[in-house]
Amino acid sequence: MKLVNPTQYRFEHLATQMKWRLQEGRGEAVYQIGVEDNGLLVGLTEEDMKASLKTLRRMAE
């Protein structure tokens, strides 16, 4: 997963998806930054990793 500069639409979709996953997981959801849904490694730069983590934190607010 790479969460660098998502559009507003994409961000809202991701935040809604996170809320659903948290409900289904009884308050727990696991996100693997740098790994696609199919398990392939994306290979993030340090900058992309920092940006992805920042986006993930915003989604959790």
Tab-separated table of C-alpha atoms in Angstrom:
chain	number	residue	atom	x	y	z
A	1	MET	CA	0.000	0.000	0.000
A	2	LYS	CA	1.271	3.428	-0.925
A	3	LEU	CA	-0.632	6.411	0.467
A	4	VAL	CA	1.250	9.359	-1.028
A	5	ASN	CA	-0.832	12.477	-1.779
A	6	PRO	CA	-4.218	10.811	-2.302
A	7	THR	CA	-6.947	12.912	-3.892
A	8	GLN	CA	-9.729	14.065	-1.580
A	9	TYR	CA	-12.018	11.411	-3.084
A	10	ARG	CA	-9.420	8.657	-2.575
A	11	PHE	CA	-8.701	9.841	0.979
A	12	GLU	CA	-12.401	9.769	1.901
A	13	HIS	CA	-12.715	6.291	0.391
A	14	LEU	CA	-9.694	5.052	2.368
A	15	ALA	CA	-10.971	6.596	5.617
A	16	THR	CA	-14.393	4.984	5.145
A	17	GLN	CA	-12.722	1.669	4.366
A	18	MET	CA	-10.622	1.979	7.535
A	19	LYS	CA	-13.718	2.592	9.670
A	20	TRP	CA	-15.383	-0.502	8.183
A	21	ARG	CA	-12.272	-2.622	8.790
A	22	LEU	CA	-12.072	-1.396	12.384
A	23	GLN	CA	-15.714	-2.333	12.970
A	24	GLU	CA	-15.238	-5.758	11.402
A	25	GLY	CA	-11.983	-6.303	13.306
A	26	ARG	CA	-13.455	-5.274	16.671
A	27	GLY	CA	-11.267	-2.170	16.896
A	28	GLU	CA	-8.239	-3.572	15.085
A	29	ALA	CA	-7.099	-3.226	11.467
A	30	VAL	CA	-3.695	-4.071	10.012
A	31	TYR	CA	-2.192	-2.002	7.213
A	32	GLN	CA	0.998	-3.151	5.525
A	33	ILE	CA	2.686	-0.102	4.053
A	34	GLY	CA	4.738	-0.993	0.988
A	35	VAL	CA	2.753	-4.169	0.200
A	36	GLU	CA	0.012	-4.327	-2.452
A	37	ASP	CA	-3.290	-6.153	-1.849
A	38	ASN	CA	-1.942	-9.087	-3.870
A	39	GLY	CA	1.179	-9.355	-1.669
A	40	LEU	CA	3.677	-7.768	-4.052
A	41	LEU	CA	6.255	-5.463	-2.478
A	42	VAL	CA	6.027	-1.895	-3.744
A	43	GLY	CA	9.451	-0.714	-2.621
A	44	LEU	CA	8.869	2.694	-1.068
A	45	THR	CA	11.444	5.422	-0.705
A	46	GLU	CA	11.915	6.871	2.772
A	47	GLU	CA	9.979	9.969	1.659
A	48	ASP	CA	7.073	7.852	0.378
A	49	MET	CA	7.057	5.851	3.613
A	50	LYS	CA	6.869	9.041	5.696
A	51	ALA	CA	4.101	10.452	3.480
A	52	SER	CA	2.165	7.173	3.639
A	53	LEU	CA	2.386	7.074	7.433
A	54	LYS	CA	1.232	10.701	7.624
A	55	THR	CA	-1.792	9.864	5.446
A	56	LEU	CA	-2.542	6.791	7.553
A	57	ARG	CA	-2.498	8.909	10.730
A	58	ARG	CA	-4.884	11.422	9.128
A	59	MET	CA	-7.222	8.584	8.146
A	60	ALA	CA	-7.323	7.414	11.768
A	61	GLU	CA	-8.357	10.829	13.128
